[in-house]
Amino acid sequence: MLEFFDVQSSYDGRIVFENVSFTVDKGEFIYLVGQSGTGKSTLLKLIYMDHFPDTGRVRFHEYSSDSIQKKEIPYLRRRLGVVFQDFKLLPDRDVFDNIAFALHVTGAKRRDIQTKVLKVLSEVGLTHKKASFPHELSGGEQQRVVVARALVNDPYLLLADEPTGNLDPEVADDMMKLLLRINASGTAVLMATHDYNIVRKYPRKIFQLKDKSIQEVVLKG
Amino acid sequence: MSMKYILKESISGFRRARLSSFVSVSTIMLSLVLLGTFLLLSLNAQRLVTELRSRLEIDVFLDKTATDAELEGIKTFFSRIRGVSQVRLISREEAASIFQKEFGENIFEILESNPFPPSFKLNVFPEYGSLDSLDRILPELKKIQAVTDVEYNRQYITAIDKNAKILWMISSGVGFIVALASIFLVSNTIRLTIYAKRFLIQTMKLVGATTNFIRTPFLIEGFLQGLLGGVLADLALIGLFTLIDANLFPISRYLQINPGFYLALPGFGSLLGLVGSIISVRKFISMRISE
C-alpha cells in the first residue's frame, strides 16, 4: 500500500535522510520514532506529497512521487487521513462543519455527509459536541475531532504526527486507544512519536529514524 | 464540486471575517471614489474641449458675381468635405442686414451699392476642430475658384489644441497613477484578507481539496466585495455631487454625469476584486501545507 524505495530527502538544502526503504501494508500499525530533527515530519510530508524526494520513489496506492501530476495530489490526499500535533481545526466552524468540510471537498452529497459525520463522531465519542466550536473543546477533544475529520473519508492510511504531543498523559492514553481501535477496524496507521512510554505500553512495529537512515527496531524486555 | 457549497462558502466568507471584509470593501470603495472623481473631472474637461472645438466657425467669402446656381453647387461641394458638419449660406442681403444689426447703420445709406460678398459659414465636427484637420480642410475650400477669402480664428483653435494636449497629458499621467494606486491598494487588502484565511487554505489542501475548489469561493468573494465597493462608491459620489455647494464650486454646475458611469464603477470594482483575488489566492495555494 505504501512503499519507500531508496529515498533521499533534504530540507532547506540539508540532507535529512538517505537510502530509506520500507513498506507499510494494509491494516498495519507502525510507530515512526526518532529524535527531533531526524526527519519524522519530513517523511510524513513525503507521503502526502507536500514534499518530494531528491532521489528514490514514494508510492502510495496508485500514486507514485516520480510520476504524479500536481492535479492528482488532492485525490491522493483523500485516501489519507492526516492528524497533526497542532490540531489545525478551523476556529470559525463548529465540530460538525469541521468534519463535514473534508467531505464537501470531495463533492459528497448532503445526506451522505450528515450520516458519515455522525458516524465518525460517534466513533470518536463526540456526538454530543457536534455543535461546539474548537475553542469550547479541551485539547483532547480537539484532537479527537481532527482524528474524526481524518477518518471521515475512509482513508487507507492514517498519518499521525505526534498526535499525543500536546496532551496530558491520561488524555494521550485515550487518544492511543482510539487510534488502536481505528487500526483494529482495518485502517493502517503510521504514527510519528517520540513518546517512548506510549510505544512501550502499546507495542507495535517500530521504524526508527537515526543517523539519516531508517531501521526497524525491537524494544528490549 | 458542489456549486451550492461553494456559493455558501463565498457568502459566509463575509460573515466569518467581518472586519477584513469590511476593510476590503471600504478600500475598494475609497479607491473607486478617488478614481471615479478623477474620471468624472477628466471626462468633463474632455467634454468641454469637444464643446469648444465644435464652436469653431469658418467663414468662406465668395466672389460677388457668383450666381445662385453656383452658390448651390458650392454649398453641395462644401458639405461633402470630410469633417464639415454644417454649411450655411449668408447671402449678400443677409450680410447687409447683419451689418445693420451689429453696427446700427444701413449700409445703403452710406454706400450706393451692397459691398458685401456672399459667404458660407461652416462648422466642423468636434473631432475635426484641430489645427491639423483645418490644414486639411482649408485647401479643399480654396479649390473653388469663386472663393476669395477664408477666415477663422486660428488663435482660438491653437489655444484649444495646446490646452487639450496639456489636459490629456495631465489626465493620463494622474489617471495612470490613481489607477495603479487603486489596483495596488485593493490587491494588497485582498491579500491580507486571504492571508487571514491561510489556515483554511492549508486545511483544505490537507483534506484533498482541488485547486479550483479552494480558489473559487475566494474569487466569488473578491468579486462580490468589488461589486459592493463599487455600489457604495456610486452612492458616495451621488451624495457628493448632490451635496456639493454650487456657490463654493461653480464648476460643479457644468458637471455632466453619464448614467453609464454609475454602471462602470461596480463593474470596475468587481474586476478589481476578482483580479486581486486571483493574484493573491494563487500565492497561498502554491505554498506548502507546512509553510
XYZ file of C-alpha atoms in Angstrom:
512
model
C 0.000 0.000 0.000
C 2.822 2.403 0.935
C 6.346 1.923 -0.292
C 9.511 3.978 0.145
C 12.161 2.911 -2.299
C 15.707 4.173 -1.730
C 14.501 7.646 -0.826
C 16.794 10.566 -0.183
C 15.207 13.737 1.105
C 16.583 17.120 2.038
C 15.108 20.151 3.678
C 16.481 23.687 3.357
C 19.452 22.277 1.456
C 20.354 19.760 4.184
C 20.040 16.015 3.620
C 17.616 14.729 6.259
C 17.826 11.047 5.357
C 19.005 8.826 2.530
C 18.609 5.250 1.281
C 15.283 4.944 3.099
C 13.272 1.921 2.024
C 10.310 0.354 3.814
C 6.729 -0.701 3.208
C 3.504 -0.351 5.126
C 0.851 -2.940 4.393
C -2.888 -2.787 4.715
C -4.078 -2.785 8.319
C -0.611 -2.347 9.887
C 0.128 -0.083 12.856
C 3.607 1.373 12.733
C 5.435 3.751 15.033
C 7.917 6.093 13.486
C 10.322 7.116 16.200
C 13.422 9.238 16.340
C 14.847 12.320 17.997
C 13.698 15.777 16.972
C 15.179 16.771 13.638
C 15.684 13.225 12.379
C 13.022 13.753 9.742
C 9.832 12.151 11.049
C 7.642 15.006 9.835
C 9.554 15.192 6.550
C 8.870 11.521 5.980
C 5.138 12.074 6.524
C 5.184 15.055 4.148
C 6.673 12.803 1.501
C 3.657 10.537 1.868
C 1.038 13.275 1.433
C 3.312 14.781 -1.213
C 3.753 18.197 0.278
C 7.429 17.438 -0.205
C 9.198 15.316 -2.836
C 12.251 13.053 -2.637
C 15.570 14.185 -4.113
C 16.114 10.639 -5.341
C 14.195 7.413 -4.998
C 10.447 6.975 -5.029
C 7.487 7.081 -2.678
C 4.487 5.085 -3.821
C 1.112 5.200 -2.143
C -1.652 3.142 -3.636
C -1.730 4.003 -7.349
C 0.246 7.237 -6.915
C 3.994 7.470 -7.244
C 6.119 10.512 -6.397
C 8.065 10.236 -9.647
C 5.025 10.290 -11.907
C 2.187 12.004 -10.012
C 0.784 15.135 -11.597
C 0.064 18.195 -9.491
C -3.670 17.919 -10.114
C -3.682 14.324 -8.810
C -2.301 15.226 -5.376
C -5.728 16.192 -3.897
C -7.062 12.757 -4.873
C -4.125 11.040 -3.158
C -4.779 13.064 -0.001
C -8.408 11.933 0.046
C -7.138 8.384 0.521
C -5.080 9.509 3.510
C -6.069 10.847 6.887
C -3.657 13.298 8.486
C -3.530 14.186 12.183
C -1.124 16.878 13.379
C 0.125 17.726 16.806
C -1.130 21.286 16.400
C -4.731 20.368 15.605
C -5.384 22.600 12.531
C -9.113 22.837 13.131
C -10.960 25.787 11.603
C -11.783 28.062 14.531
C -14.841 29.665 12.892
C -16.731 26.397 12.294
C -18.345 24.042 14.755
C -17.289 20.424 15.159
C -19.826 19.127 12.641
C -18.741 21.604 9.960
C -15.043 20.982 10.630
C -15.569 17.323 9.785
C -18.185 17.841 7.056
C -15.708 20.142 5.380
C -13.490 17.170 4.422
C -16.481 15.574 2.691
C -17.675 18.729 0.900
C -14.222 18.884 -0.637
C -14.854 15.521 -2.303
C -18.257 16.628 -3.597
C -20.173 14.236 -1.323
C -23.974 14.525 -1.174
C -25.568 16.379 1.708
C -27.411 13.348 3.050
C -24.252 11.213 2.956
C -22.343 13.966 4.712
C -24.847 14.013 7.570
C -24.689 10.230 8.007
C -20.924 9.938 7.726
C -20.144 12.818 10.077
C -22.468 11.482 12.762
C -20.988 8.005 12.379
C -17.422 9.212 12.727
C -18.344 11.495 15.645
C -19.795 8.510 17.414
C -16.576 6.562 16.744
C -14.516 9.229 18.494
C -17.154 9.696 21.210
C -18.017 13.309 20.476
C -21.579 13.183 19.134
C -22.728 15.436 21.980
C -20.184 18.103 20.980
C -21.155 18.384 17.340
C -22.356 21.996 17.690
C -19.376 23.158 19.763
C -16.665 25.365 18.392
C -12.981 24.358 18.715
C -12.273 26.935 21.434
C -15.026 25.378 23.548
C -13.282 21.988 23.499
C -10.402 20.606 25.573
C -7.122 19.705 23.844
C -8.014 16.014 23.849
C -11.434 16.685 22.365
C -9.975 18.891 19.665
C -7.504 16.187 18.742
C -10.340 13.674 18.523
C -12.183 16.000 16.140
C -9.059 16.074 13.985
C -8.985 12.279 14.046
C -12.677 12.202 13.115
C -12.008 14.532 10.187
C -9.110 12.343 9.089
C -11.318 9.260 9.221
C -14.446 10.576 7.562
C -13.244 9.802 4.040
C -12.458 6.176 4.971
C -8.714 6.519 4.360
C -6.459 3.562 3.626
C -3.791 5.053 5.824
C -3.917 7.391 8.805
C -0.811 9.520 9.299
C -0.439 10.877 12.802
C 2.337 13.364 13.538
C 2.893 13.411 17.321
C -0.854 13.082 17.968
C -0.311 12.844 21.718
C 2.365 15.530 21.861
C 0.231 18.282 23.326
C -1.954 16.123 25.538
C -1.922 15.154 29.224
C -0.798 11.531 29.837
C -4.331 10.345 30.546
C -5.803 12.053 27.521
C -2.872 10.835 25.431
C -3.666 7.316 26.553
C -7.293 7.726 25.402
C -6.030 9.018 22.065
C -3.836 5.955 21.666
C -6.752 3.654 22.428
C -8.770 5.478 19.783
C -6.015 5.083 17.189
C -5.691 1.393 18.013
C -9.460 0.925 17.657
C -9.312 2.641 14.260
C -6.476 0.349 13.273
C -8.392 -2.702 14.504
C -11.217 -1.775 12.124
C -8.819 -2.075 9.180
C -7.195 1.335 8.652
C -3.403 1.298 8.576
C -1.775 3.816 10.943
C 1.667 5.387 10.700
C 2.326 7.353 13.855
C 5.338 9.594 14.339
C 6.171 9.964 18.014
C 8.997 10.377 20.455
C 6.858 9.298 23.392
C 8.560 6.017 24.323
C 6.122 5.391 27.182
C 3.317 5.020 24.689
C 5.459 2.854 22.417
C 6.267 0.562 25.346
C 2.692 0.442 26.595
C 1.179 -0.378 23.214
C 3.917 -2.266 21.380
C 3.666 -2.424 17.594
C 6.102 -2.480 14.670
C 8.646 0.349 15.071
C 10.702 2.172 12.478
C 13.437 4.369 13.845
C 14.991 7.304 12.039
C 18.578 7.708 13.153
C 21.796 8.918 11.535
C 19.999 9.823 8.307
C 18.674 6.300 7.821
C 15.735 4.169 8.864
C 15.679 0.781 10.508
C 13.163 -1.468 12.167
C 13.820 -1.840 15.880
C 12.517 -4.204 18.523
C 12.057 -2.978 22.081
C 14.016 -4.831 24.703
C 12.235 -6.517 27.556
C -17.647 20.120 -6.992
C -20.818 21.364 -5.290
C -21.614 24.870 -6.573
C -24.137 25.324 -3.787
C -21.484 24.677 -1.148
C -19.018 26.966 -2.906
C -21.555 29.791 -3.101
C -22.437 29.294 0.549
C -18.741 29.406 1.431
C -18.209 32.580 -0.605
C -21.020 34.417 1.102
C -20.223 33.142 4.574
C -16.657 34.324 3.939
C -18.052 37.822 4.541
C -19.696 36.792 7.798
C -16.744 34.798 9.117
C -14.223 37.562 8.517
C -16.353 40.638 9.133
C -13.501 43.011 9.864
C -11.302 42.074 6.934
C -14.312 42.055 4.583
C -15.261 45.498 5.847
C -11.698 46.756 5.309
C -11.619 45.244 1.816
C -14.955 46.719 0.763
C -14.053 50.122 2.231
C -10.694 50.142 0.445
C -12.332 49.279 -2.851
C -14.980 51.932 -2.254
C -12.417 54.639 -1.437
C -10.250 53.692 -4.409
C -13.241 53.861 -6.695
C -14.426 57.187 -5.256
C -10.975 58.588 -5.942
C -10.784 57.053 -9.384
C -14.396 57.984 -10.143
C -13.935 61.612 -9.114
C -10.844 61.889 -11.232
C -12.541 60.184 -14.157
C -15.558 62.480 -13.910
C -13.449 65.613 -13.837
C -11.308 64.347 -16.656
C -14.298 63.327 -18.813
C -15.993 66.656 -18.199
C -12.842 68.555 -19.086
C -12.665 66.479 -22.245
C -16.310 67.291 -22.965
C -15.564 70.975 -22.532
C -12.759 70.728 -25.081
C -15.103 68.950 -27.507
C -17.713 71.617 -26.970
C -15.179 74.355 -27.668
C -13.964 72.589 -30.789
C -17.499 72.293 -32.134
C -17.962 76.038 -31.745
C -15.302 76.742 -34.343
C -16.656 78.598 -37.380
C -15.034 79.078 -40.766
C -16.184 81.961 -42.924
C -15.692 81.418 -46.638
C -16.137 84.568 -48.726
C -17.013 84.347 -52.377
C -16.900 86.480 -55.425
C -19.802 88.989 -55.562
C -20.683 87.820 -59.028
C -21.437 84.221 -58.023
C -24.907 83.220 -59.177
C -27.493 81.406 -57.103
C -26.909 78.216 -59.078
C -23.173 78.468 -58.487
C -23.737 79.078 -54.778
C -25.946 75.975 -54.596
C -23.216 73.894 -56.268
C -20.554 75.263 -53.926
C -22.732 74.511 -50.910
C -23.069 70.893 -52.017
C -19.309 70.673 -52.590
C -18.529 72.099 -49.129
C -20.959 69.835 -47.328
C -19.250 66.798 -48.872
C -15.845 67.714 -47.458
C -14.828 65.276 -44.697
C -15.216 66.842 -41.266
C -17.666 69.575 -42.257
C -20.817 69.275 -40.178
C -22.850 72.265 -41.311
C -22.797 74.724 -44.203
C -24.914 77.853 -44.065
C -25.164 80.401 -46.857
C -25.037 84.078 -45.894
C -26.410 85.914 -48.902
C -25.294 89.456 -49.737
C -28.627 90.801 -48.400
C -28.306 88.829 -45.214
C -24.764 90.155 -44.771
C -26.086 93.708 -45.110
C -28.780 93.086 -42.550
C -26.249 91.527 -40.120
C -24.137 94.655 -40.545
C -27.136 96.801 -39.711
C -27.900 94.725 -36.615
C -24.334 94.865 -35.402
C -23.470 98.469 -36.238
C -26.934 100.093 -36.321
C -26.277 101.650 -39.727
C -27.949 100.950 -43.035
C -25.170 100.264 -45.492
C -27.261 101.547 -48.390
C -27.426 104.963 -46.723
C -23.616 105.060 -46.614
C -22.826 103.461 -49.949
C -24.847 103.245 -53.122
C -24.470 99.558 -53.591
C -24.149 96.474 -51.348
C -20.400 95.949 -50.769
C -20.827 92.577 -49.016
C -19.983 89.398 -50.897
C -21.950 86.195 -50.372
C -20.321 83.856 -47.879
C -20.654 80.455 -46.256
C -20.436 79.794 -42.544
C -19.010 76.323 -41.970
C -18.985 74.253 -38.790
C -16.858 71.177 -38.330
C -17.394 68.059 -36.265
C -15.644 68.381 -32.855
C -13.044 65.748 -33.736
C -12.056 67.896 -36.763
C -11.744 71.084 -34.736
C -7.961 70.978 -34.576
C -5.195 72.744 -36.497
C -4.195 69.516 -38.225
C -7.696 68.918 -39.535
C -8.171 72.527 -40.550
C -4.953 72.371 -42.509
C -6.568 69.556 -44.480
C -9.987 71.217 -44.870
C -8.860 74.712 -45.903
C -7.110 73.718 -49.146
C -10.280 71.855 -50.117
C -12.296 75.073 -49.722
C -9.820 77.026 -51.770
C -10.207 74.654 -54.665
C -13.335 76.630 -55.613
C -12.377 79.474 -57.916
C -15.111 81.799 -56.599
C -13.627 81.654 -53.089
C -11.910 84.953 -52.377
C -11.085 84.579 -48.726
C -11.298 82.092 -45.854
C -11.362 83.339 -42.282
C -11.330 81.533 -38.950
C -9.989 82.184 -35.503
C -6.606 80.455 -35.670
C -5.575 81.728 -32.237
C -8.676 80.190 -30.693
C -8.025 76.802 -32.190
C -4.291 76.981 -31.365
C -5.155 77.675 -27.721
C -7.607 74.760 -27.631
C -5.054 72.400 -29.178
C -2.382 73.437 -26.719
C -4.594 73.181 -23.640
C -6.154 69.913 -24.791
C -2.677 68.444 -25.088
C -1.734 69.587 -21.583
C -5.056 68.283 -20.261
C -4.542 64.926 -21.952
C -1.039 64.615 -20.521
C -2.150 65.524 -17.010
C -5.198 63.271 -17.072
C -3.376 60.263 -18.474
C -0.473 60.745 -16.050
C -2.612 61.276 -12.976
C -5.124 58.669 -14.193
C -2.373 56.094 -14.562
C -1.041 56.818 -11.076
C -4.512 56.789 -9.483
C -5.454 53.551 -11.266
C -2.166 51.916 -10.323
C -2.511 53.027 -6.700
C -6.067 51.642 -6.611
C -5.015 48.284 -8.008
C -2.064 48.101 -5.613
C -4.156 49.095 -2.602
C -7.022 46.748 -3.400
C -4.851 43.753 -4.237
C -2.873 44.248 -1.028
C -6.003 44.492 1.068
C -7.382 41.357 -0.556
C -4.057 39.634 0.023
C -4.353 40.472 3.723
C -7.918 39.132 3.772
C -6.751 35.897 2.192
C -3.671 35.783 4.424
C -6.052 35.723 7.385
C -7.543 32.582 5.863
C -4.305 30.796 5.044
C -5.057 28.076 7.604
C -8.338 27.416 5.870
C -6.465 27.045 2.576
C -3.849 24.750 4.161
C -6.542 22.619 5.786
C -8.441 22.420 2.511
C -5.282 21.199 0.799
C -4.642 18.689 3.566
C -8.072 17.079 3.200
C -7.736 16.859 -0.574
C -9.460 19.948 -1.973
C -8.673 20.624 -5.617
C -7.193 23.976 -6.587
C -10.470 25.054 -8.168
C -12.426 24.114 -5.084
C -10.130 26.233 -2.913
C -9.901 29.125 -5.327
C -13.496 29.585 -6.464
C -15.005 30.841 -3.154
C -12.204 33.415 -2.851
C -12.799 34.636 -6.393
C -16.539 34.921 -5.838
C -15.903 36.680 -2.534
C -13.453 39.099 -4.195
C -15.942 39.738 -6.997
C -18.755 40.425 -4.510
C -16.541 42.686 -2.402
C -15.632 44.645 -5.535
C -19.267 44.873 -6.601
C -20.324 46.089 -3.168
C -17.411 48.546 -3.048
C -18.472 49.852 -6.473
C -22.118 50.314 -5.463
C -21.040 52.126 -2.280
C -18.673 54.314 -4.332
C -21.638 55.168 -6.592
C -23.719 56.156 -3.577
C -20.843 58.202 -2.155
C -20.337 60.057 -5.447
C -24.061 60.669 -5.913
C -24.134 62.059 -2.366
C -21.045 64.152 -3.014
C -22.359 65.704 -6.219
C -25.801 66.285 -4.735
C -24.473 67.992 -1.644
C -21.688 69.950 -3.301
C -22.263 73.653 -2.964
C -22.533 75.238 -6.402
C -21.739 78.643 -4.908
C -18.454 77.452 -3.499
C -17.593 75.329 -6.538
C -19.182 76.976 -9.578
C -17.604 74.356 -11.831
C -19.960 71.771 -10.365
C -22.804 73.369 -12.376
C -21.143 72.223 -15.564
C -20.566 68.655 -14.455
C -22.441 66.123 -16.530
C -22.569 62.521 -15.428
C -23.333 59.814 -17.929
C -25.573 57.126 -16.344
C -23.158 54.533 -17.760
C -20.573 55.913 -15.350
C -22.569 54.593 -12.405
C -22.587 51.147 -14.005
C -18.886 51.311 -14.767
C -17.819 51.746 -11.134
C -19.336 48.478 -9.791
C -18.118 46.803 -12.979
C -14.578 48.018 -12.457
C -14.818 47.259 -8.729
C -15.829 43.651 -9.442
C -12.966 43.287 -11.874
C -10.568 44.775 -9.345
C -11.822 42.402 -6.624
C -11.655 39.420 -8.938
C -8.164 40.128 -10.271
C -6.882 40.971 -6.770
C -8.226 37.637 -5.513
C -6.801 35.656 -8.413
C -3.325 37.071 -7.798
C -3.418 36.697 -4.018
C -5.031 33.287 -3.719
C -2.594 31.800 -6.230
C 0.280 32.640 -3.944
C -1.295 30.938 -0.929
C -2.447 27.889 -2.884
C 1.048 27.297 -4.196
C 2.500 27.378 -0.666
C 3.338 24.112 1.040
C 0.972 22.918 3.758
C 3.789 23.087 6.281
C 4.838 26.671 5.435
